[in-house]
Amino acid sequence: MALSCLSGLVAWLCAAPAIGADWRGRLQDGSDVEVDPSTHRAWRTENGHRAPLWDGTHRLEDGSVVIVRDGTAVPNQDMIQTWGPRTPRAVLPDSSPCYELVDRVCGKDFRCSTSEPCRLANELVDLAKEALRGDSATRTQDTSADQCREAMGNAFFKPCE
């Protein structure tokens, strides 16, 4: 039963659109950048592949820059204006099973960040953060954590090597 539920979740995640980032930009190389308003995690999307944006300074097509430190963007004025003053912050505990899953399948240094298991593990993190913004955050957060724990035992979410 649990395996069929997890299989259904994986199928749903594959079909689901990226959940997400309110602020978007385009790098000079033509790839897209998204920054999540609640966690400030930065993502690069190119040819349908979504991966964490690496640490450093990235120049956008309009000449502005996005600075990424430890996987999170340093908010610039444009991001702050886009998000507005009422952006809710949804923060998962550092010991979240979803973050453990991401560390396992993406690698602590994100060397497997382009893999499908990594992309789906990050989608589970996004879903867990979205759940925190809902009315019944505690119950939904527990469900999200359970889904991440289940994924840890699923062969699809193999460890990054």
Short mmCIF file of C-alpha atoms in Angstrom, two decimals:
data_model
loop_
_atom_site.label_atom_id
_atom_site.label_comp_id
_atom_site.label_asym_id
_atom_site.label_seq_id
_atom_site.Cartn_x
_atom_site.Cartn_y
_atom_site.Cartn_z
CA MET A 1 0.00 0.00 0.00
CA ALA A 2 2.75 2.45 0.99
CA LEU A 3 4.70 1.68 -2.17
CA SER A 4 1.67 2.31 -4.36
CA CYS A 5 1.03 5.63 -2.56
CA LEU A 6 4.65 6.65 -3.10
CA SER A 7 4.49 5.58 -6.75
CA GLY A 8 1.41 7.76 -7.17
CA LEU A 9 3.22 10.68 -5.51
CA VAL A 10 6.21 10.28 -7.84
CA ALA A 11 3.90 10.20 -10.88
CA TRP A 12 2.06 13.28 -9.63
CA LEU A 13 5.31 15.15 -9.00
CA CYS A 14 6.55 14.32 -12.48
CA ALA A 15 3.40 15.84 -13.98
CA ALA A 16 3.14 18.79 -11.58
CA PRO A 17 4.39 22.20 -12.64
CA ALA A 18 7.21 23.69 -10.66
CA ILE A 19 5.88 25.18 -7.47
CA GLY A 20 7.07 28.35 -6.89
CA ALA A 21 9.27 31.18 -7.12
CA ASP A 22 7.67 34.58 -7.39
CA TRP A 23 10.81 36.36 -8.58
CA ARG A 24 12.21 35.41 -11.97
CA GLY A 25 15.06 36.63 -14.10
CA ARG A 26 17.09 35.58 -17.12
CA LEU A 27 20.84 35.02 -17.08
CA GLN A 28 23.03 36.33 -19.89
CA ASP A 29 23.35 32.76 -21.22
CA GLY A 30 19.56 32.66 -21.72
CA SER A 31 18.74 30.32 -18.85
CA ASP A 32 16.06 31.31 -16.34
CA VAL A 33 16.57 32.04 -12.66
CA GLU A 34 13.90 31.66 -9.98
CA VAL A 35 14.18 32.64 -6.33
CA ASP A 36 11.71 31.24 -3.82
CA PRO A 37 10.25 34.08 -1.73
CA SER A 38 10.06 32.06 1.49
CA THR A 39 13.49 30.40 1.55
CA HIS A 40 15.39 32.51 -1.01
CA ARG A 41 16.68 29.29 -2.59
CA ALA A 42 17.87 30.07 -6.10
CA TRP A 43 17.15 27.80 -9.08
CA ARG A 44 18.43 27.77 -12.65
CA THR A 45 16.23 26.34 -15.40
CA GLU A 46 17.53 25.54 -18.87
CA ASN A 47 15.99 23.25 -21.49
CA GLY A 48 13.45 22.03 -18.96
CA HIS A 49 16.09 21.04 -16.38
CA ARG A 50 15.83 22.71 -12.98
CA ALA A 51 18.85 22.72 -10.67
CA PRO A 52 20.08 24.79 -7.74
CA LEU A 53 21.95 27.90 -8.84
CA TRP A 54 25.56 27.60 -7.72
CA ASP A 55 27.17 30.02 -5.30
CA GLY A 56 28.60 33.16 -6.83
CA THR A 57 27.65 36.34 -8.66
CA HIS A 58 25.42 35.88 -11.71
CA ARG A 59 24.83 38.64 -14.27
CA LEU A 60 21.34 38.93 -15.71
CA GLU A 61 20.43 40.02 -19.24
CA ASP A 62 19.44 43.47 -17.98
CA GLY A 63 22.91 43.96 -16.45
CA SER A 64 21.82 43.49 -12.83
CA VAL A 65 23.26 40.70 -10.69
CA VAL A 66 22.02 37.93 -8.43
CA ILE A 67 24.36 36.88 -5.64
CA VAL A 68 24.01 33.33 -4.28
CA ARG A 69 25.61 32.25 -1.00
CA ASP A 70 25.14 28.77 0.44
CA GLY A 71 22.43 28.07 -2.15
CA THR A 72 20.32 31.09 -1.24
CA ALA A 73 20.04 34.38 -3.07
CA VAL A 74 20.89 37.62 -1.36
CA PRO A 75 17.65 39.57 -1.95
CA ASN A 76 18.11 42.58 -4.19
CA GLN A 77 15.74 45.55 -4.47
CA ASP A 78 13.84 44.02 -7.40
CA MET A 79 13.19 40.80 -5.45
CA ILE A 80 12.02 42.71 -2.39
CA GLN A 81 9.65 44.82 -4.50
CA THR A 82 8.30 41.72 -6.27
CA TRP A 83 7.68 39.83 -3.05
CA GLY A 84 6.12 42.78 -1.26
CA PRO A 85 5.96 43.26 2.49
CA ARG A 86 3.43 40.49 3.15
CA THR A 87 5.30 37.49 1.79
CA PRO A 88 4.75 34.67 4.29
CA ARG A 89 7.85 32.81 5.34
CA ALA A 90 7.57 29.07 5.40
CA VAL A 91 10.60 27.49 6.95
CA LEU A 92 11.05 23.79 7.46
CA PRO A 93 13.06 22.68 10.47
CA ASP A 94 16.73 22.09 9.61
CA SER A 95 16.25 18.44 10.58
CA SER A 96 13.33 17.96 8.18
CA PRO A 97 13.16 14.52 6.52
CA CYS A 98 12.64 16.38 3.23
CA TYR A 99 15.99 18.18 3.57
CA GLU A 100 17.61 14.87 4.52
CA LEU A 101 16.18 13.37 1.32
CA VAL A 102 17.57 16.24 -0.78
CA ASP A 103 21.01 15.89 0.84
CA ARG A 104 20.92 12.16 0.13
CA VAL A 105 19.84 12.22 -3.54
CA CYS A 106 21.38 15.54 -4.64
CA GLY A 107 24.61 15.22 -2.66
CA LYS A 108 25.70 17.68 0.01
CA ASP A 109 27.67 19.51 -2.69
CA PHE A 110 24.76 19.22 -5.21
CA ARG A 111 26.90 17.11 -7.59
CA CYS A 112 23.77 15.12 -8.56
CA SER A 113 21.57 18.22 -8.83
CA THR A 114 20.55 17.50 -12.42
CA SER A 115 19.18 14.05 -11.66
CA GLU A 116 15.45 13.33 -11.72
CA PRO A 117 15.45 12.02 -8.11
CA CYS A 118 17.05 15.30 -6.98
CA ARG A 119 14.48 17.37 -8.87
CA LEU A 120 11.62 15.41 -7.34
CA ALA A 121 13.14 15.57 -3.84
CA ASN A 122 13.29 19.35 -4.20
CA GLU A 123 9.66 19.35 -5.29
CA LEU A 124 8.81 17.50 -2.07
CA VAL A 125 10.59 20.26 -0.14
CA ASP A 126 8.55 22.86 -2.03
CA LEU A 127 5.34 20.98 -1.25
CA ALA A 128 6.26 20.81 2.43
CA LYS A 129 6.90 24.57 2.47
CA GLU A 130 3.58 25.20 0.72
CA ALA A 131 1.89 23.05 3.36
CA LEU A 132 3.27 25.33 6.07
CA ARG A 133 1.48 28.27 4.46
CA GLY A 134 -1.88 26.44 4.58
CA ASP A 135 -4.50 26.59 7.32
CA SER A 136 -3.79 23.14 8.72
CA ALA A 137 -0.01 23.50 8.56
CA THR A 138 0.91 21.07 11.33
CA ARG A 139 -1.13 18.15 9.98
CA THR A 140 0.00 18.77 6.39
CA GLN A 141 3.62 19.26 7.45
CA ASP A 142 3.52 15.89 9.21
CA THR A 143 2.10 14.32 6.02
CA SER A 144 4.87 15.91 3.94
CA ALA A 145 7.49 14.63 6.37
CA ASP A 146 5.97 11.15 6.14
CA GLN A 147 6.14 11.31 2.33
CA CYS A 148 9.82 12.27 2.51
CA ARG A 149 10.52 9.44 4.96
CA GLU A 150 8.80 7.01 2.59
CA ALA A 151 10.83 8.32 -0.32
CA MET A 152 14.05 7.59 1.61
CA GLY A 153 13.14 3.88 1.42
CA ASN A 154 12.16 3.96 -2.26
CA ALA A 155 14.77 2.67 -4.75
CA PHE A 156 13.94 5.53 -7.16
CA PHE A 157 15.45 8.04 -4.70
CA LYS A 158 18.90 6.44 -4.76
CA PRO A 159 21.77 8.15 -2.97
CA CYS A 160 24.03 10.45 -4.98
CA GLU A 161 27.37 8.80 -5.66
#
